């Protein structure tokens, strides 16, 4: 690893559990005048100047020449992988531009300009001036210090003295906060825990470099350097904050929302974050912002880093390996999570931002939608057709075509006149209704004719432009105003409007779209002023090249702060308002799906992956998106099955439905003017294949529901990367064509056209075919699996007890059906599992003790079911069948609660006991000999 500056022992201050600090630091050098705009010009990178200097020394004395030569030979070089970009602006950088910043210029490629996301031509020299550490002191939670600089850098409004707080919050969580002690700066307004005492046995040690300032965080058990900021200078200007650090790994995940592989490319990969309405594409800032990454270290340990900052930013990964956080506002508020395993990292991250809410049971059913039903009668006919074919469906949706002229809280009086009756029919069949809402509120209706705008204007709930007037943009209804969800008055106004509309149409959930927020104009109808917020000294690589591109003016005024700071929080705050309103209106668990997201979103909503297309590539990348959002704390996630834009094919839609049956949130959604792609639109064989995939999902509802309970309670993932369960197997680190539900259910979908097989990787373990119980013992091997069009491959890992249920066409019916328990035994004959059960809709059932929780164990030919927490809901459920995969010898008898019962035993070592009729609320024992 190449350091920004070679450190001497006296330059480094160590801190362990005792928090001891060495002798006082030396006094700083005299500062330059505060109004100095740029660094004093220095020749730091010129070889010719160095030789001239050496020649001058030769003329003086030979000894000095020898010493100078030795020093020159030992001076630090900067290998390509360790060059940190000194000129990140999207311009063709020249030697003159670079050296004006006192940086080094080396043309790497042969072209006339640098390769995009390649080795920077202009990079920081080893002696580039930065902050030095002063006045390091102990605090109750760790350390505090002042960081000072004596020379200005090249961005305006440099902060010359900043405050460093290092907080040992828990044994596995370190917080590093860098602020301006003389001027309050914007901080993200989400709730985070406040530690009250210093961690007593931290998994980390912290070291400080004095001059230049550097922070080094190591894993105590291995000495692995998790963070080392000495690799590049720190910047802290008013609108340019930058911190670089080495990485201990090339395996980096998270950093949403971007379309990419699950494992990020670290070959000069810039990931821009600024919420944007755009169909998913690579190398583009998308709908949400999540500055958190998970890193896998050598040996299987894992760590995570979270920058709590909502301003526009670039996150740069480079092959050193190293990462640069470059943001244009706020503060540097960094959390480091020590794991040590990947699941623990995610749990620790969610302890900061909040664990996901428990969804209502029906949220886990099959959802159907399209833009372009064009009438409630057509929508209703779609529902009837699904019922006729016996295809599972829990929820029917409508896109904006249900509205009167695309205006929120209205319905088309002609084409959707029967919408209230349709919703009542859904409810009578145990089904639900979800409608779309966009944040833009029409501003052009005659006064007194559109209550949402009239009342909103009266209550002052809209975002204003920089002059204090209501900012007007343009979305689907035409000219619009945008509610300011950072205001509590807006939350009340949102509730009032939802309640008024619910009195007409009894919707069950909300789909909040276009909430980046999206704007068909750049900024506003009147444009945006020319100032530092609209034209900051540095603009990250946002699509469109400016912060106002297809959204609001950065200078727009909100109650909490300017839009410059609040933009990427818009979807989060709208989801918070929506979730709160639904709780009050329905008195049940809210269901909200949001397009734009931010850390802590899982508390209020799920997410879908946006306006994808009917392409095989989109089918594949949906897995990466699903896995990424699970590690970001939003497990209720899925992609539009069969694709939103474009025209699908029958084969693609079958394969996508098979995969989509294992999205935590599963919805088929289609764009306007496209051919129908609901399951009933295809041939009988395709329709049957889709029906079977959805029935499979419904049979697995008890497992899925239990996984969401653990996500809510403990911060676990639902759809899980293989590396989480096999962190010591590096072959799993890049797998994003397979995934797990929980720890045991392995899904291997077909993602390519025209094939009847699929290749999957099976980590070292004993695996069982979910459907047959046939065993597959792997030492860590790639296996070719048969996959005709009507099949998706699902396998069970040894050691699990999976609760399944006899499926039906709605979860309202399915959830009352008898259970079938599947036990996948280890070689030692052991297995374990659990089941969480409640009424599926009441808010906070776990927190108020309104639930049942049952654990299952198998060992030594005995299975036990133990009710750890009872509830009346469990009394309505029976266990009908239990299958044991991997019973090595045929039993002579099987007993249930000491009574002999009939059984079957197959040659593939599957033992099955049926017709049990065991009440779930009572303990039972099954044994065989």
GROMACS .gro file of N, CA and C in nm, residues 53-157:
model
  315
   53UNK      N    1   1.834   2.100  -0.958
   53UNK     CA    2   1.867   2.119  -0.817
   53UNK      C    3   1.982   2.030  -0.775
   54UNK      N    4   1.982   1.906  -0.822
   54UNK     CA    5   2.090   1.815  -0.788
   54UNK      C    6   2.223   1.863  -0.847
   55UNK      N    7   2.214   1.915  -0.971
   55UNK     CA    8   2.335   1.967  -1.033
   55UNK      C    9   2.394   2.082  -0.956
   56UNK      N   10   2.309   2.169  -0.903
   56UNK     CA   11   2.356   2.281  -0.823
   56UNK      C   12   2.427   2.232  -0.698
   57UNK      N   13   2.371   2.131  -0.638
   57UNK     CA   14   2.435   2.075  -0.520
   57UNK      C   15   2.572   2.014  -0.554
   58UNK      N   16   2.584   1.953  -0.673
   58UNK     CA   17   2.712   1.894  -0.714
   58UNK      C   18   2.821   2.000  -0.723
   59UNK      N   19   2.785   2.116  -0.769
   59UNK     CA   20   2.883   2.223  -0.782
   59UNK      C   21   2.928   2.274  -0.646
   60UNK      N   22   2.847   2.254  -0.547
   60UNK     CA   23   2.883   2.302  -0.413
   60UNK      C   24   2.974   2.204  -0.342
   61UNK      N   25   2.926   2.079  -0.330
   61UNK     CA   26   3.007   1.983  -0.256
   61UNK      C   27   2.959   1.842  -0.289
   62UNK      N   28   3.052   1.750  -0.302
   62UNK     CA   29   3.022   1.613  -0.342
   62UNK      C   30   2.936   1.541  -0.240
   63UNK      N   31   2.962   1.567  -0.114
   63UNK     CA   32   2.887   1.499  -0.009
   63UNK      C   33   2.738   1.536  -0.016
   64UNK      N   34   2.713   1.665  -0.037
   64UNK     CA   35   2.575   1.708  -0.047
   64UNK      C   36   2.508   1.643  -0.166
   65UNK      N   37   2.588   1.628  -0.276
   65UNK     CA   38   2.533   1.562  -0.397
   65UNK      C   39   2.492   1.419  -0.367
   66UNK      N   40   2.580   1.347  -0.292
   66UNK     CA   41   2.550   1.208  -0.259
   66UNK      C   42   2.424   1.199  -0.174
   67UNK      N   43   2.418   1.286  -0.072
   67UNK     CA   44   2.300   1.284   0.015
   67UNK      C   45   2.175   1.318  -0.063
   68UNK      N   46   2.186   1.419  -0.151
   68UNK     CA   47   2.070   1.459  -0.231
   68UNK      C   48   2.026   1.349  -0.325
   69UNK      N   49   2.124   1.278  -0.385
   69UNK     CA   50   2.089   1.170  -0.476
   69UNK      C   51   2.016   1.059  -0.403
   70UNK      N   52   2.069   1.023  -0.283
   70UNK     CA   53   2.004   0.919  -0.205
   70UNK      C   54   1.861   0.960  -0.170
   71UNK      N   55   1.846   1.086  -0.128
   71UNK     CA   56   1.712   1.134  -0.092
   71UNK      C   57   1.618   1.131  -0.211
   72UNK      N   58   1.671   1.171  -0.328
   72UNK     CA   59   1.588   1.174  -0.449
   72UNK      C   60   1.543   1.033  -0.488
   73UNK      N   61   1.636   0.937  -0.475
   73UNK     CA   62   1.603   0.800  -0.511
   73UNK      C   63   1.499   0.741  -0.416
   74UNK      N   64   1.500   0.790  -0.291
   74UNK     CA   65   1.408   0.736  -0.192
   74UNK      C   66   1.275   0.812  -0.186
   75UNK      N   67   1.261   0.920  -0.263
   75UNK     CA   68   1.137   0.998  -0.258
   75UNK      C   69   1.020   0.915  -0.307
   76UNK      N   70   0.902   0.934  -0.249
   76UNK     CA   71   0.789   0.848  -0.282
   76UNK      C   72   0.740   0.868  -0.424
   77UNK      N   73   0.713   0.758  -0.493
   77UNK     CA   74   0.651   0.762  -0.623
   77UNK      C   75   0.504   0.731  -0.606
   78UNK      N   76   0.425   0.750  -0.711
   78UNK     CA   77   0.282   0.724  -0.703
   78UNK      C   78   0.244   0.628  -0.814
   79UNK      N   79   0.232   0.499  -0.784
   79UNK     CA   80   0.188   0.403  -0.886
   79UNK      C   81   0.050   0.440  -0.939
   80UNK      N   82   0.019   0.395  -1.059
   80UNK     CA   83  -0.106   0.433  -1.124
   80UNK      C   84  -0.228   0.403  -1.039
   81UNK      N   85  -0.232   0.286  -0.978
   81UNK     CA   86  -0.351   0.247  -0.902
   81UNK      C   87  -0.375   0.334  -0.779
   82UNK      N   88  -0.270   0.404  -0.736
   82UNK     CA   89  -0.279   0.487  -0.615
   82UNK      C   90  -0.285   0.635  -0.647
   83UNK      N   91  -0.315   0.669  -0.770
   83UNK     CA   92  -0.327   0.810  -0.807
   83UNK      C   93  -0.470   0.857  -0.781
   84UNK      N   94  -0.481   0.956  -0.695
   84UNK     CA   95  -0.612   1.010  -0.660
   84UNK      C   96  -0.636   1.138  -0.740
   85UNK      N   97  -0.752   1.142  -0.802
   85UNK     CA   98  -0.782   1.244  -0.903
   85UNK      C   99  -0.783   1.385  -0.843
   86UNK      N  100  -0.698   1.470  -0.896
   86UNK     CA  101  -0.690   1.609  -0.855
   86UNK      C  102  -0.779   1.699  -0.941
   87UNK      N  103  -0.831   1.645  -1.051
   87UNK     CA  104  -0.913   1.726  -1.141
   87UNK      C  105  -1.035   1.644  -1.184
   88UNK      N  106  -1.129   1.621  -1.091
   88UNK     CA  107  -1.243   1.535  -1.122
   88UNK      C  108  -1.350   1.601  -1.208
   89UNK      N  109  -1.338   1.730  -1.234
   89UNK     CA  110  -1.436   1.796  -1.319
   89UNK      C  111  -1.441   1.731  -1.456
   90UNK      N  112  -1.559   1.736  -1.519
   90UNK     CA  113  -1.578   1.670  -1.648
   90UNK      C  114  -1.527   1.759  -1.761
   91UNK      N  115  -1.397   1.780  -1.762
   91UNK     CA  116  -1.332   1.858  -1.866
   91UNK      C  117  -1.209   1.781  -1.913
   92UNK      N  118  -1.155   1.823  -2.028
   92UNK     CA  119  -1.030   1.765  -2.074
   92UNK      C  120  -0.918   1.836  -1.999
   93UNK      N  121  -0.856   1.764  -1.907
   93UNK     CA  122  -0.755   1.827  -1.823
   93UNK      C  123  -0.623   1.836  -1.898
   94UNK      N  124  -0.562   1.951  -1.887
   94UNK     CA  125  -0.431   1.975  -1.950
   94UNK      C  126  -0.325   1.989  -1.842
   95UNK      N  127  -0.199   1.988  -1.885
   95UNK     CA  128  -0.090   2.006  -1.790
   95UNK      C  129  -0.104   2.141  -1.719
   96UNK      N  130  -0.143   2.244  -1.794
   96UNK     CA  131  -0.153   2.376  -1.735
   96UNK      C  132  -0.261   2.381  -1.628
   97UNK      N  133  -0.379   2.323  -1.659
   97UNK     CA  134  -0.487   2.319  -1.560
   97UNK      C  135  -0.444   2.242  -1.436
   98UNK      N  136  -0.378   2.131  -1.458
   98UNK     CA  137  -0.337   2.045  -1.347
   98UNK      C  138  -0.234   2.113  -1.258
   99UNK      N  139  -0.132   2.168  -1.320
   99UNK     CA  140  -0.025   2.228  -1.241
   99UNK      C  141  -0.069   2.356  -1.174
  100UNK      N  142  -0.175   2.419  -1.224
  100UNK     CA  143  -0.231   2.535  -1.154
  100UNK      C  144  -0.285   2.494  -1.017
  101UNK      N  145  -0.316   2.366  -1.001
  101UNK     CA  146  -0.361   2.314  -0.872
  101UNK      C  147  -0.246   2.252  -0.793
  102UNK      N  148  -0.125   2.269  -0.844
  102UNK     CA  149  -0.007   2.211  -0.781
  102UNK      C  150  -0.014   2.059  -0.773
  103UNK      N  151  -0.070   2.000  -0.879
  103UNK     CA  152  -0.080   1.856  -0.885
  103UNK      C  153   0.008   1.800  -0.995
  104UNK      N  154   0.028   1.672  -0.996
  104UNK     CA  155   0.114   1.605  -1.092
  104UNK      C  156   0.035   1.569  -1.217
  105UNK      N  157   0.097   1.582  -1.332
  105UNK     CA  158   0.033   1.551  -1.459
  105UNK      C  159   0.118   1.449  -1.534
  106UNK      N  160   0.059   1.334  -1.557
  106UNK     CA  161   0.123   1.231  -1.639
  106UNK      C  162   0.017   1.175  -1.732
  107UNK      N  163   0.037   1.192  -1.860
  107UNK     CA  164  -0.059   1.142  -1.958
  107UNK      C  165  -0.044   0.991  -1.968
  108UNK      N  166  -0.149   0.920  -1.929
  108UNK     CA  167  -0.142   0.774  -1.921
  108UNK      C  168  -0.176   0.711  -2.055
  109UNK      N  169  -0.290   0.750  -2.113
  109UNK     CA  170  -0.333   0.692  -2.241
  109UNK      C  171  -0.275   0.771  -2.356
  110UNK      N  172  -0.280   0.712  -2.473
  110UNK     CA  173  -0.222   0.776  -2.591
  110UNK      C  174  -0.319   0.873  -2.657
  111UNK      N  175  -0.444   0.875  -2.614
  111UNK     CA  176  -0.542   0.963  -2.675
  111UNK      C  177  -0.521   1.107  -2.634
  112UNK      N  178  -0.609   1.192  -2.689
  112UNK     CA  179  -0.596   1.335  -2.661
  112UNK      C  180  -0.660   1.375  -2.528
  113UNK      N  181  -0.739   1.286  -2.471
  113UNK     CA  182  -0.800   1.319  -2.343
  113UNK      C  183  -0.808   1.193  -2.257
  114UNK      N  184  -0.821   1.210  -2.125
  114UNK     CA  185  -0.823   1.093  -2.038
  114UNK      C  186  -0.940   1.001  -2.070
  115UNK      N  187  -0.916   0.871  -2.053
  115UNK     CA  188  -1.023   0.774  -2.069
  115UNK      C  189  -1.121   0.791  -1.954
  116UNK      N  190  -1.251   0.788  -1.985
  116UNK     CA  191  -1.353   0.802  -1.881
  116UNK      C  192  -1.334   0.693  -1.776
  117UNK      N  193  -1.334   0.736  -1.651
  117UNK     CA  194  -1.317   0.643  -1.540
  117UNK      C  195  -1.189   0.561  -1.554
  118UNK      N  196  -1.084   0.624  -1.601
  118UNK     CA  197  -0.956   0.557  -1.611
  118UNK      C  198  -0.855   0.619  -1.516
  119UNK      N  199  -0.728   0.580  -1.529
  119UNK     CA  200  -0.622   0.634  -1.445
  119UNK      C  201  -0.619   0.786  -1.462
  120UNK      N  202  -0.630   0.862  -1.355
  120UNK     CA  203  -0.630   1.007  -1.371
  120UNK      C  204  -0.496   1.059  -1.422
  121UNK      N  205  -0.502   1.152  -1.515
  121UNK     CA  206  -0.379   1.216  -1.563
  121UNK      C  207  -0.327   1.318  -1.462
  122UNK      N  208  -0.419   1.377  -1.387
  122UNK     CA  209  -0.383   1.480  -1.289
  122UNK      C  210  -0.410   1.425  -1.151
  123UNK      N  211  -0.306   1.416  -1.068
  123UNK     CA  212  -0.323   1.351  -0.937
  123UNK      C  213  -0.240   1.422  -0.832
  124UNK      N  214  -0.277   1.396  -0.706
  124UNK     CA  215  -0.213   1.465  -0.595
  124UNK      C  216  -0.069   1.416  -0.575
  125UNK      N  217   0.023   1.509  -0.556
  125UNK     CA  218   0.160   1.470  -0.521
  125UNK      C  219   0.167   1.431  -0.374
  126UNK      N  220   0.274   1.365  -0.334
  126UNK     CA  221   0.283   1.321  -0.194
  126UNK      C  222   0.283   1.436  -0.093
  127UNK      N  223   0.328   1.556  -0.134
  127UNK     CA  224   0.335   1.665  -0.037
  127UNK      C  225   0.227   1.770  -0.057
  128UNK      N  226   0.115   1.728  -0.115
  128UNK     CA  227   0.005   1.823  -0.133
  128UNK      C  228  -0.045   1.866   0.005
  129UNK      N  229  -0.062   1.996   0.028
  129UNK     CA  230  -0.098   2.042   0.163
  129UNK      C  231  -0.239   2.000   0.202
  130UNK      N  232  -0.253   1.962   0.327
  130UNK     CA  233  -0.384   1.923   0.380
  130UNK      C  234  -0.386   1.955   0.528
  131UNK      N  235  -0.479   1.897   0.600
  131UNK     CA  236  -0.495   1.928   0.742
  131UNK      C  237  -0.389   1.856   0.825
  132UNK      N  238  -0.358   1.917   0.939
  132UNK     CA  239  -0.275   1.851   1.038
  132UNK      C  240  -0.352   1.846   1.170
  133UNK      N  241  -0.314   1.752   1.252
  133UNK     CA  242  -0.387   1.722   1.376
  133UNK      C  243  -0.337   1.809   1.490
  134UNK      N  244  -0.431   1.871   1.559
  134UNK     CA  245  -0.396   1.959   1.670
  134UNK      C  246  -0.490   1.932   1.786
  135UNK      N  247  -0.439   1.940   1.907
  135UNK     CA  248  -0.521   1.937   2.028
  135UNK      C  249  -0.610   1.814   2.035
  136UNK      N  250  -0.547   1.696   2.031
  136UNK     CA  251  -0.620   1.571   2.046
  136UNK      C  252  -0.649   1.546   2.194
  137UNK      N  253  -0.776   1.529   2.227
  137UNK     CA  254  -0.816   1.513   2.367
  137UNK      C  255  -0.911   1.396   2.384
  138UNK      N  256  -0.907   1.336   2.503
  138UNK     CA  257  -1.001   1.230   2.538
  138UNK      C  258  -1.140   1.290   2.562
  139UNK      N  259  -1.242   1.210   2.529
  139UNK     CA  260  -1.379   1.242   2.566
  139UNK      C  261  -1.442   1.119   2.630
  140UNK      N  262  -1.563   1.132   2.678
  140UNK     CA  263  -1.631   1.018   2.739
  140UNK      C  264  -1.653   0.906   2.639
  141UNK      N  265  -1.662   0.940   2.510
  141UNK     CA  266  -1.691   0.839   2.408
  141UNK      C  267  -1.573   0.809   2.318
  142UNK      N  268  -1.463   0.880   2.333
  142UNK     CA  269  -1.349   0.854   2.244
  142UNK      C  270  -1.252   0.968   2.242
  143UNK      N  271  -1.246   1.040   2.130
  143UNK     CA  272  -1.150   1.149   2.113
  143UNK      C  273  -1.216   1.265   2.040
  144UNK      N  274  -1.162   1.382   2.065
  144UNK     CA  275  -1.196   1.499   1.985
  144UNK      C  276  -1.066   1.571   1.953
  145UNK      N  277  -1.064   1.638   1.840
  145UNK     CA  278  -0.944   1.708   1.798
  145UNK      C  279  -0.981   1.818   1.701
  146UNK      N  280  -0.892   1.913   1.687
  146UNK     CA  281  -0.903   2.012   1.581
  146UNK      C  282  -0.807   1.975   1.470
  147UNK      N  283  -0.855   1.988   1.347
  147UNK     CA  284  -0.772   1.970   1.229
  147UNK      C  285  -0.754   2.106   1.165
  148UNK      N  286  -0.630   2.142   1.138
  148UNK     CA  287  -0.601   2.275   1.084
  148UNK      C  288  -0.521   2.264   0.956
  149UNK      N  289  -0.533   2.366   0.875
  149UNK     CA  290  -0.452   2.374   0.753
  149UNK      C  291  -0.396   2.515   0.742
  150UNK      N  292  -0.280   2.525   0.684
  150UNK     CA  293  -0.212   2.653   0.674
  150UNK      C  294  -0.209   2.708   0.533
  151UNK      N  295  -0.258   2.629   0.437
  151UNK     CA  296  -0.259   2.675   0.298
  151UNK      C  297  -0.396   2.648   0.237
  152UNK      N  298  -0.444   2.745   0.159
  152UNK     CA  299  -0.569   2.729   0.088
  152UNK      C  300  -0.554   2.626  -0.024
  153UNK      N  301  -0.663   2.561  -0.058
  153UNK     CA  302  -0.664   2.475  -0.175
  153UNK      C  303  -0.745   2.543  -0.285
  154UNK      N  304  -0.782   2.470  -0.387
  154UNK     CA  305  -0.832   2.533  -0.508
  154UNK      C  306  -0.984   2.542  -0.514
  155UNK      N  307  -1.057   2.502  -0.408
  155UNK     CA  308  -1.201   2.523  -0.404
  155UNK      C  309  -1.231   2.637  -0.308
  156UNK      N  310  -1.329   2.720  -0.342
  156UNK     CA  311  -1.357   2.838  -0.259
  156UNK      C  312  -1.415   2.801  -0.123
  157UNK      N  313  -1.401   2.895  -0.030
  157UNK     CA  314  -1.455   2.883   0.105
  157UNK      C  315  -1.400   2.761   0.176
   0.00000   0.00000   0.00000
